[in-house]
mmCIF file of C-alpha atoms in Angstrom:
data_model
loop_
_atom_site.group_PDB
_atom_site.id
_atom_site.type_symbol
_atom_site.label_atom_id
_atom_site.label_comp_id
_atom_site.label_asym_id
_atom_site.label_seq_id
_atom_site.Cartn_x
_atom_site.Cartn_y
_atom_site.Cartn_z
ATOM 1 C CA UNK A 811 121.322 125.972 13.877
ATOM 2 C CA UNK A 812 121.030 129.320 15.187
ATOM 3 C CA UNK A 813 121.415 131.696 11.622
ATOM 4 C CA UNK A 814 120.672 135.171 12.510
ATOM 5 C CA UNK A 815 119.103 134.976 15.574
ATOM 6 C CA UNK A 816 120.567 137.586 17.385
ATOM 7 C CA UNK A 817 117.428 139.547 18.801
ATOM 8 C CA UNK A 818 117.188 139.214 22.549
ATOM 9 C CA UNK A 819 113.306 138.412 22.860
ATOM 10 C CA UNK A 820 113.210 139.141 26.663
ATOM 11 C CA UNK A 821 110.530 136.405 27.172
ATOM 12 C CA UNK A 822 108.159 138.315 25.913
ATOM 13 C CA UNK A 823 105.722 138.288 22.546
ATOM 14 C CA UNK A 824 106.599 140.721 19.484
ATOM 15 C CA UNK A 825 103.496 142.957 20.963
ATOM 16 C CA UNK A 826 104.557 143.052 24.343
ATOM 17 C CA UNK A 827 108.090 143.745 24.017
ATOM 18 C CA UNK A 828 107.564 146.578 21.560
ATOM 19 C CA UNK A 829 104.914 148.259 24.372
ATOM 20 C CA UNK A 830 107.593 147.561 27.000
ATOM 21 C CA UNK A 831 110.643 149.271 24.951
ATOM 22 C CA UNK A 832 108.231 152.460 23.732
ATOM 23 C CA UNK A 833 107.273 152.872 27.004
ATOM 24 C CA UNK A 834 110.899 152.295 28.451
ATOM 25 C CA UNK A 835 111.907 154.291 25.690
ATOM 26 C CA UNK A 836 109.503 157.507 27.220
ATOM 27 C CA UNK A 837 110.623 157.211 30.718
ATOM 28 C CA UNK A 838 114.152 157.233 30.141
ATOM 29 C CA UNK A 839 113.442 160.377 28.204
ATOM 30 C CA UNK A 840 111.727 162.408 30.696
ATOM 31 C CA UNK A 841 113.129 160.641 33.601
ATOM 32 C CA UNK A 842 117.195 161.068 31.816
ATOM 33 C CA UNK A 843 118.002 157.667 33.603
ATOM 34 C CA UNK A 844 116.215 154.625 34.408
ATOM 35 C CA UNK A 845 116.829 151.340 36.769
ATOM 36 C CA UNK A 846 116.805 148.261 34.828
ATOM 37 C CA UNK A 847 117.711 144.988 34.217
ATOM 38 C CA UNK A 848 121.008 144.612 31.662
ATOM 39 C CA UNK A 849 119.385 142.786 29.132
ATOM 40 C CA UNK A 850 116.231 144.993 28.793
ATOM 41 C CA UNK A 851 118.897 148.168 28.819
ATOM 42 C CA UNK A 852 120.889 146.988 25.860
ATOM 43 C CA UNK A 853 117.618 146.373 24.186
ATOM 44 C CA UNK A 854 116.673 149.495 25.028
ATOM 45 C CA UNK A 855 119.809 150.935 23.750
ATOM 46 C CA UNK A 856 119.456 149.647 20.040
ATOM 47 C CA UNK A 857 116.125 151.285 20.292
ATOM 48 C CA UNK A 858 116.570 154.849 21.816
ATOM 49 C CA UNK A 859 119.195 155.998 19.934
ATOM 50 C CA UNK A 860 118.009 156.194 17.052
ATOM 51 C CA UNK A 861 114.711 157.823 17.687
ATOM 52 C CA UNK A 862 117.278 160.437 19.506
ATOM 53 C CA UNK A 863 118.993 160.806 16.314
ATOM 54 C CA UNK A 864 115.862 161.479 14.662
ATOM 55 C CA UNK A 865 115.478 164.173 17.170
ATOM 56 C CA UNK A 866 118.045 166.170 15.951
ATOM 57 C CA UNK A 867 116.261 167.191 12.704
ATOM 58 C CA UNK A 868 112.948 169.222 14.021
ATOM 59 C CA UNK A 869 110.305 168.248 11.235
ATOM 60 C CA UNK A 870 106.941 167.392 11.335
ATOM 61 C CA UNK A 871 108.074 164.110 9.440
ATOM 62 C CA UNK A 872 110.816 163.133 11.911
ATOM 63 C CA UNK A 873 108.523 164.566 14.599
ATOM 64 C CA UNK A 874 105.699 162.130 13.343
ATOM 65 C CA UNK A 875 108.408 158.922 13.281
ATOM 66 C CA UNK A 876 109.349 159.480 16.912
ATOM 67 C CA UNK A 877 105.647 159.856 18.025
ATOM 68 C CA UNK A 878 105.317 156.381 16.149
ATOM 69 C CA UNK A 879 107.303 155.063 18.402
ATOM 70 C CA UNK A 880 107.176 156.664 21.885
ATOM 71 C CA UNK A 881 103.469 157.053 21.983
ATOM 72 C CA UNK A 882 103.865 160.150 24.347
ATOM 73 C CA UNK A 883 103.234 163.731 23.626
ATOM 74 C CA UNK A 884 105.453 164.834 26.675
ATOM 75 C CA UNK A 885 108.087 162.553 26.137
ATOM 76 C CA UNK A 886 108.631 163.658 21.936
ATOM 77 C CA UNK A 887 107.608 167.918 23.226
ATOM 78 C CA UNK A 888 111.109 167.157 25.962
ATOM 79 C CA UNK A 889 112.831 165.168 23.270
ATOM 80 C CA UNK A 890 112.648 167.782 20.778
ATOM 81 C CA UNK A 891 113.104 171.054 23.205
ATOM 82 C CA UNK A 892 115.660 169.842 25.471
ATOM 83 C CA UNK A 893 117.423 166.791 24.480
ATOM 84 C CA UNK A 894 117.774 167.322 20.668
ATOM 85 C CA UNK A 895 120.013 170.513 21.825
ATOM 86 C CA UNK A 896 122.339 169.181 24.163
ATOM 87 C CA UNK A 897 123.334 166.199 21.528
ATOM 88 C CA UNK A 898 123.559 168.389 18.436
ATOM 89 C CA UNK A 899 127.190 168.046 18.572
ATOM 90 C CA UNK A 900 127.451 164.281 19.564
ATOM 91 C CA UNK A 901 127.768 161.881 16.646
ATOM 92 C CA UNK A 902 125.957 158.993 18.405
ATOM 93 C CA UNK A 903 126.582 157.040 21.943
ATOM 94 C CA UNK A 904 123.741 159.018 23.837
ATOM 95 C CA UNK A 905 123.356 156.635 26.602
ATOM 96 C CA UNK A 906 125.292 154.778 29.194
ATOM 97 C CA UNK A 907 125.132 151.765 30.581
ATOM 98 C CA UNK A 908 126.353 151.113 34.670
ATOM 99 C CA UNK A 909 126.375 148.006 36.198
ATOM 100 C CA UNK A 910 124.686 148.222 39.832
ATOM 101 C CA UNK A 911 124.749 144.126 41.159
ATOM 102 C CA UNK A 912 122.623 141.651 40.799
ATOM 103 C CA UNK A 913 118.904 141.513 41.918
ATOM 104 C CA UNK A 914 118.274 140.059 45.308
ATOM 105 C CA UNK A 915 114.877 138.218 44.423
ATOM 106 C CA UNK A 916 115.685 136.520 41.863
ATOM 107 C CA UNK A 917 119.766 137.345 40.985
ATOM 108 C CA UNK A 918 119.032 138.930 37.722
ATOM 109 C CA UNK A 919 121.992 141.765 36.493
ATOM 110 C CA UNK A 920 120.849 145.107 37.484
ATOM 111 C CA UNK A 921 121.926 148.234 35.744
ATOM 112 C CA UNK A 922 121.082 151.746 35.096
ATOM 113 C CA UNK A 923 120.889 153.279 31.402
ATOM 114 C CA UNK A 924 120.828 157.102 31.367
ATOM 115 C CA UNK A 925 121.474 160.021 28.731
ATOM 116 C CA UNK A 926 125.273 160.787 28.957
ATOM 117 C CA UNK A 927 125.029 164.891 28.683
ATOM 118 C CA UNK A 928 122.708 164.620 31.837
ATOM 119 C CA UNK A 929 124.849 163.216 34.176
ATOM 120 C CA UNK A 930 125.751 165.563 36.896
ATOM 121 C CA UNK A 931 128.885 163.789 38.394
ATOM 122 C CA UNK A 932 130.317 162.694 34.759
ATOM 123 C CA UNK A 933 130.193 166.062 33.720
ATOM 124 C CA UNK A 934 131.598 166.988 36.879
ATOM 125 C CA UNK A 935 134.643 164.942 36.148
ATOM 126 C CA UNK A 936 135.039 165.435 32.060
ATOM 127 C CA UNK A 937 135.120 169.467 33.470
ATOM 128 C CA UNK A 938 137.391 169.334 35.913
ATOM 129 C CA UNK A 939 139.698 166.866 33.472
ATOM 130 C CA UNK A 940 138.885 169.497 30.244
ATOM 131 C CA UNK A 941 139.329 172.553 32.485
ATOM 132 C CA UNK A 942 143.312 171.415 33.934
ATOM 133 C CA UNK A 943 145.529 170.681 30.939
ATOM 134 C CA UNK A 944 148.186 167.590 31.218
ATOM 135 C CA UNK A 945 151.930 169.331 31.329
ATOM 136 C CA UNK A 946 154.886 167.907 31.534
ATOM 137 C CA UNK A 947 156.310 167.321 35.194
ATOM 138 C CA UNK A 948 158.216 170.425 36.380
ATOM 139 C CA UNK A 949 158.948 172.195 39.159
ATOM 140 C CA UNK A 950 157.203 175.396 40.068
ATOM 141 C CA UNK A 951 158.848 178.828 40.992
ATOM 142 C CA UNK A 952 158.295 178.651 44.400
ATOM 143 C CA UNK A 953 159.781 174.883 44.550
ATOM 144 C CA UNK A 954 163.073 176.314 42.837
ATOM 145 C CA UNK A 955 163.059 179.163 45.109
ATOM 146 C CA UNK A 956 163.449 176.897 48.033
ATOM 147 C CA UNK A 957 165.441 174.467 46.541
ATOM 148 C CA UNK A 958 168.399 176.706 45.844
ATOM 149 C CA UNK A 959 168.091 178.234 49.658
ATOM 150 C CA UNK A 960 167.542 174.340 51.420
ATOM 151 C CA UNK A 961 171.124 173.219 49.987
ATOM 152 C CA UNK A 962 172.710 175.190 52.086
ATOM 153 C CA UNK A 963 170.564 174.943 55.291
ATOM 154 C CA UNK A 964 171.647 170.886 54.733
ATOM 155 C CA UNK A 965 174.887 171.485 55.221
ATOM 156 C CA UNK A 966 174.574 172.925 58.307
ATOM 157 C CA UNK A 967 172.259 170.662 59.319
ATOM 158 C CA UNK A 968 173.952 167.362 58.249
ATOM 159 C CA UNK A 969 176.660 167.159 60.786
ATOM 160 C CA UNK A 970 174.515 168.053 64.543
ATOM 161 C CA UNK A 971 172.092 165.304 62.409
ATOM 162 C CA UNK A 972 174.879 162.648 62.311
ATOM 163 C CA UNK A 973 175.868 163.394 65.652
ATOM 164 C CA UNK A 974 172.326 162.876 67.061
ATOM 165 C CA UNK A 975 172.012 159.584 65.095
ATOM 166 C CA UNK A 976 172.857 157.555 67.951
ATOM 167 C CA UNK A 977 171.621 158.521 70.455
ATOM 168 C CA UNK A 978 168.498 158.647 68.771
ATOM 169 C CA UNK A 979 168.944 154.975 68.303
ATOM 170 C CA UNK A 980 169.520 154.341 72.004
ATOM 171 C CA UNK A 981 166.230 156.018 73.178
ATOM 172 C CA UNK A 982 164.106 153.762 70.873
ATOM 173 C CA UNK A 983 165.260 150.797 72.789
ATOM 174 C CA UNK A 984 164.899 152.165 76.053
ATOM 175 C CA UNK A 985 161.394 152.900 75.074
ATOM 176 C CA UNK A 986 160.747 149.029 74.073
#
């Protein structure tokens, strides 16, 4: 039976996997996205965001937990300065996962996992989506400007059209 065994061991020993995540953990920090396999990044995941949460409370305890961890003086002095200030707001979800393809050695799932507030082009789009507001289909002034003038233009227009039909029909077969 498999009773809670839901920890992805990634092939490695308890001491090897915990140096791999702390120092996965640190480059994705001062790096803001990293290129990894999709296992390792959803282990990663359940690790980061926490000590990111941490972050958000600037103590010399909390600071002391998330050195425990990381094992990196730059990688706690960035968390603390910059990243702790652009999630303030965020409840949680401080990292995204994108699937790239698979591996071409060996086939593995390929991904990157990066901070969400530091991606350029996602912030791009949330922007340019926050900054135009959804309203209601409707024509513009200028449309219904034109639209009262073009009904009677059509008129005129309709019978030298119907007229012209014809012919217009007879000059496409010529052409074939």
């Amino acid at each position: 039976m498999r009773h809670n065994k839901k920890f992805n061991h990634l092939g490695r020993t308890n001491t090897h996997r915990n140096a791999m995540l702390s120092n996965m953990c640190a480059s994705l920090i001062l790096h803001k996205r990293i290129f990894t396999t999709v296992a390792k990044a959803k282990a990663l995941k359940k690790v980061v965001e926490p000590i990111i949460t941490k972050s958000k409370e600037d103590t010399t305890h909390s600071r002391r937990l998330v050195f425990q961890e990381l094992q990196s003086k730059t990688a706690v002095t960035e968390l603390f300065q910059n990243i702790s200030q652009k999630v303030a707001d965020r409840p949680g979800g401080y990292t995204r996962i994108i699937k790239t393809g698979n591996r071409l050695g060996d086939n593995a799932a390929m991904c990157f996992i990066e901070l969400v507030d530091y991606n350029d082009n996602m912030a791009k789009e949330t922007s340019k989506a926050a900054a135009k507001p959804k309203t209601r289909r409707s024509r513009k002034k200028a449309d219904a400007d034109t639209t009262e003038a073009a009904p009677a233009a059509e008129v005129k227009e309709k019978a030298p059209k119907a007229a012209k039909a014809p012919k217009a029909e007879s000059e496409d077969k010529t052409e074939e």
